[in-house]
């Protein structure tokens, strides 16, 4: 990234931060997710500075990136939640969640003791963001995203 591109993105960051965060808060559930979404938008902008600067409407370009970022984050969150909720079957019947329902760890048995299960549960059930998980694990957000992707894949395979 050139110095000019850096200055342009820094200026538009200051200008658009609150608008992007407000949009994210309408689409996502937690403040942590909103922060993560704004960071992701500007990560993409830093990877594609020419696209941003050459677009006829840079503010609209950022908002469109935010729209797709929020959709992707929601899809990943819903998929993780579905993965955890999809499989609880006891004695051949799907378990519905009530106060009498056993804990997920009981339903999933040995699978619940795996790191993969803990990661997916932390995001899907506890509502943690990639940033929060990355900080807990002492890894980068990118590494956390990749670890989550692998965890879901492993969990799906072991539950089938």
Tab-separated table of C-alpha atoms in Angstrom:
chain	number	residue	atom	x	y	z
A	1	UNK	CA	0.000	0.000	0.000
A	2	UNK	CA	1.353	3.403	-0.918
A	3	UNK	CA	1.536	6.337	1.478
A	4	UNK	CA	-1.265	8.073	-0.457
A	5	UNK	CA	-3.506	5.002	-0.176
A	6	UNK	CA	-2.726	4.713	3.524
A	7	UNK	CA	-3.674	8.356	4.159
A	8	UNK	CA	-6.868	7.977	2.106
A	9	UNK	CA	-7.971	4.869	4.007
A	10	UNK	CA	-7.073	6.452	7.359
A	11	UNK	CA	-9.179	9.508	6.524
A	12	UNK	CA	-12.173	7.495	5.311
A	13	UNK	CA	-11.878	5.269	8.386
A	14	UNK	CA	-12.353	8.278	10.663
A	15	UNK	CA	-15.217	9.502	8.500
A	16	UNK	CA	-17.068	6.184	8.129
A	17	UNK	CA	-16.351	4.302	11.368
A	18	UNK	CA	-19.545	5.312	13.216
A	19	UNK	CA	-21.765	4.795	10.158
A	20	UNK	CA	-20.355	1.332	9.546
A	21	UNK	CA	-20.656	0.391	13.209
A	22	UNK	CA	-24.279	1.597	13.277
A	23	UNK	CA	-25.066	-0.505	10.211
A	24	UNK	CA	-23.343	-3.499	11.778
A	25	UNK	CA	-25.273	-3.093	15.031
A	26	UNK	CA	-28.524	-3.343	13.085
A	27	UNK	CA	-27.396	-6.609	11.481
A	28	UNK	CA	-25.312	-8.320	14.190
A	29	UNK	CA	-26.049	-9.317	17.763
A	30	UNK	CA	-23.156	-8.092	19.892
A	31	UNK	CA	-20.853	-5.083	20.080
A	32	UNK	CA	-17.905	-7.430	19.679
A	33	UNK	CA	-19.293	-8.691	16.390
A	34	UNK	CA	-19.882	-5.106	15.227
A	35	UNK	CA	-16.283	-4.147	15.998
A	36	UNK	CA	-15.052	-7.263	14.245
A	37	UNK	CA	-17.182	-6.471	11.191
A	38	UNK	CA	-15.821	-2.911	10.932
A	39	UNK	CA	-12.277	-4.240	11.258
A	40	UNK	CA	-12.981	-6.776	8.528
A	41	UNK	CA	-14.326	-4.065	6.206
A	42	UNK	CA	-11.163	-2.026	6.591
A	43	UNK	CA	-8.971	-5.118	6.276
A	44	UNK	CA	-10.600	-5.670	2.883
A	45	UNK	CA	-10.172	-1.981	2.025
A	46	UNK	CA	-6.465	-2.243	2.851
A	47	UNK	CA	-6.170	-5.286	0.599
A	48	UNK	CA	-7.976	-3.523	-2.252
A	49	UNK	CA	-7.095	0.168	-1.944
A	50	UNK	CA	-7.289	0.753	-5.698
A	51	UNK	CA	-10.834	-0.624	-5.834
A	52	UNK	CA	-11.906	1.660	-3.005
A	53	UNK	CA	-10.196	4.774	-4.327
A	54	UNK	CA	-11.276	4.242	-7.950
A	55	UNK	CA	-14.900	3.481	-7.153
A	56	UNK	CA	-17.306	6.237	-8.026
A	57	UNK	CA	-18.711	6.097	-4.509
A	58	UNK	CA	-16.143	5.015	-1.884
A	59	UNK	CA	-18.653	5.416	0.967
A	60	UNK	CA	-21.082	3.152	-0.862
A	61	UNK	CA	-18.253	0.703	-1.588
A	62	UNK	CA	-17.510	0.441	2.137
A	63	UNK	CA	-21.206	0.049	3.003
A	64	UNK	CA	-21.574	-2.723	0.439
A	65	UNK	CA	-18.527	-4.501	1.887
A	66	UNK	CA	-20.115	-4.113	5.348
A	67	UNK	CA	-23.380	-5.573	4.078
A	68	UNK	CA	-21.631	-8.691	2.787
A	69	UNK	CA	-19.366	-8.920	5.831
A	70	UNK	CA	-22.370	-8.861	8.191
A	71	UNK	CA	-24.170	-11.451	6.069
A	72	UNK	CA	-21.122	-13.726	6.136
A	73	UNK	CA	-20.712	-13.345	9.881
A	74	UNK	CA	-24.390	-14.151	10.469
A	75	UNK	CA	-24.225	-17.149	8.143
A	76	UNK	CA	-21.179	-18.521	9.939
A	77	UNK	CA	-22.809	-17.959	13.312
A	78	UNK	CA	-26.076	-19.592	12.213
A	79	UNK	CA	-24.228	-22.529	10.690
A	80	UNK	CA	-22.289	-23.070	13.899
A	81	UNK	CA	-25.481	-22.836	15.959
A	82	UNK	CA	-27.249	-25.209	13.575
A	83	UNK	CA	-24.395	-27.668	13.817
A	84	UNK	CA	-24.705	-27.790	17.585
A	85	UNK	CA	-28.521	-27.823	17.570
A	86	UNK	CA	-28.959	-30.186	14.639
A	87	UNK	CA	-27.522	-33.310	16.195
A	88	UNK	CA	-28.982	-33.780	19.679
A	89	UNK	CA	-30.873	-37.029	19.274
A	90	UNK	CA	-31.619	-39.203	22.274
A	91	UNK	CA	-33.127	-42.679	21.824
A	92	UNK	CA	-33.850	-41.940	18.181
A	93	UNK	CA	-35.797	-38.741	18.885
A	94	UNK	CA	-34.694	-35.168	18.377
A	95	UNK	CA	-34.345	-33.354	21.676
A	96	UNK	CA	-36.099	-30.023	22.021
A	97	UNK	CA	-34.526	-27.489	24.343
A	98	UNK	CA	-36.395	-26.882	27.560
A	99	UNK	CA	-35.291	-26.457	31.141
A	100	UNK	CA	-35.459	-30.232	31.508
A	101	UNK	CA	-33.134	-30.790	28.556
A	102	UNK	CA	-29.761	-32.206	29.534
A	103	UNK	CA	-26.724	-30.037	28.941
A	104	UNK	CA	-25.157	-30.164	25.482
A	105	UNK	CA	-22.110	-31.833	27.006
A	106	UNK	CA	-24.324	-34.703	28.215
A	107	UNK	CA	-26.093	-35.049	24.883
A	108	UNK	CA	-22.905	-35.059	22.837
A	109	UNK	CA	-21.049	-37.417	25.151
A	110	UNK	CA	-17.361	-37.866	24.361
A	111	UNK	CA	-17.513	-35.408	21.494
A	112	UNK	CA	-18.192	-32.633	24.017
A	113	UNK	CA	-14.721	-33.122	25.491
A	114	UNK	CA	-12.991	-32.181	22.251
A	115	UNK	CA	-11.422	-28.827	21.532
A	116	UNK	CA	-13.499	-28.627	18.345
A	117	UNK	CA	-16.753	-28.877	20.300
A	118	UNK	CA	-15.621	-26.242	22.804
A	119	UNK	CA	-14.711	-23.820	20.013
A	120	UNK	CA	-17.987	-24.211	18.108
A	121	UNK	CA	-20.014	-24.041	21.323
A	122	UNK	CA	-18.216	-20.883	22.443
A	123	UNK	CA	-19.207	-19.126	19.242
A	124	UNK	CA	-22.608	-20.695	18.558
A	125	UNK	CA	-24.033	-20.908	22.060
A	126	UNK	CA	-22.007	-18.458	24.132
A	127	UNK	CA	-21.946	-15.824	21.356
A	128	UNK	CA	-18.219	-15.146	21.428
A	129	UNK	CA	-16.562	-13.452	18.487
A	130	UNK	CA	-13.451	-14.540	16.633
A	131	UNK	CA	-11.578	-11.732	18.378
A	132	UNK	CA	-12.652	-12.848	21.849
A	133	UNK	CA	-11.767	-16.474	21.102
A	134	UNK	CA	-8.441	-15.467	19.577
A	135	UNK	CA	-7.551	-13.485	22.680
A	136	UNK	CA	-8.498	-16.401	24.944
A	137	UNK	CA	-6.410	-18.793	22.867
A	138	UNK	CA	-3.515	-16.385	22.426
A	139	UNK	CA	-3.621	-16.569	18.627
A	140	UNK	CA	-4.386	-14.168	15.786
A	141	UNK	CA	-7.940	-13.595	14.577
A	142	UNK	CA	-7.040	-15.131	11.207
A	143	UNK	CA	-5.710	-18.257	12.936
A	144	UNK	CA	-8.863	-18.403	15.052
A	145	UNK	CA	-11.077	-18.216	11.956
A	146	UNK	CA	-9.147	-21.050	10.340
A	147	UNK	CA	-9.266	-23.101	13.551
A	148	UNK	CA	-13.046	-22.577	13.733
A	149	UNK	CA	-13.435	-23.664	10.112
A	150	UNK	CA	-11.482	-26.849	10.787
A	151	UNK	CA	-13.353	-27.472	14.042
A	152	UNK	CA	-16.736	-27.328	12.301
A	153	UNK	CA	-15.528	-29.670	9.586
A	154	UNK	CA	-14.134	-32.160	12.129
A	155	UNK	CA	-17.246	-31.937	14.288
A	156	UNK	CA	-19.560	-32.581	11.334
A	157	UNK	CA	-17.510	-35.615	10.347
A	158	UNK	CA	-17.469	-37.071	13.862
A	159	UNK	CA	-21.183	-36.518	14.441
A	160	UNK	CA	-22.336	-38.253	11.263
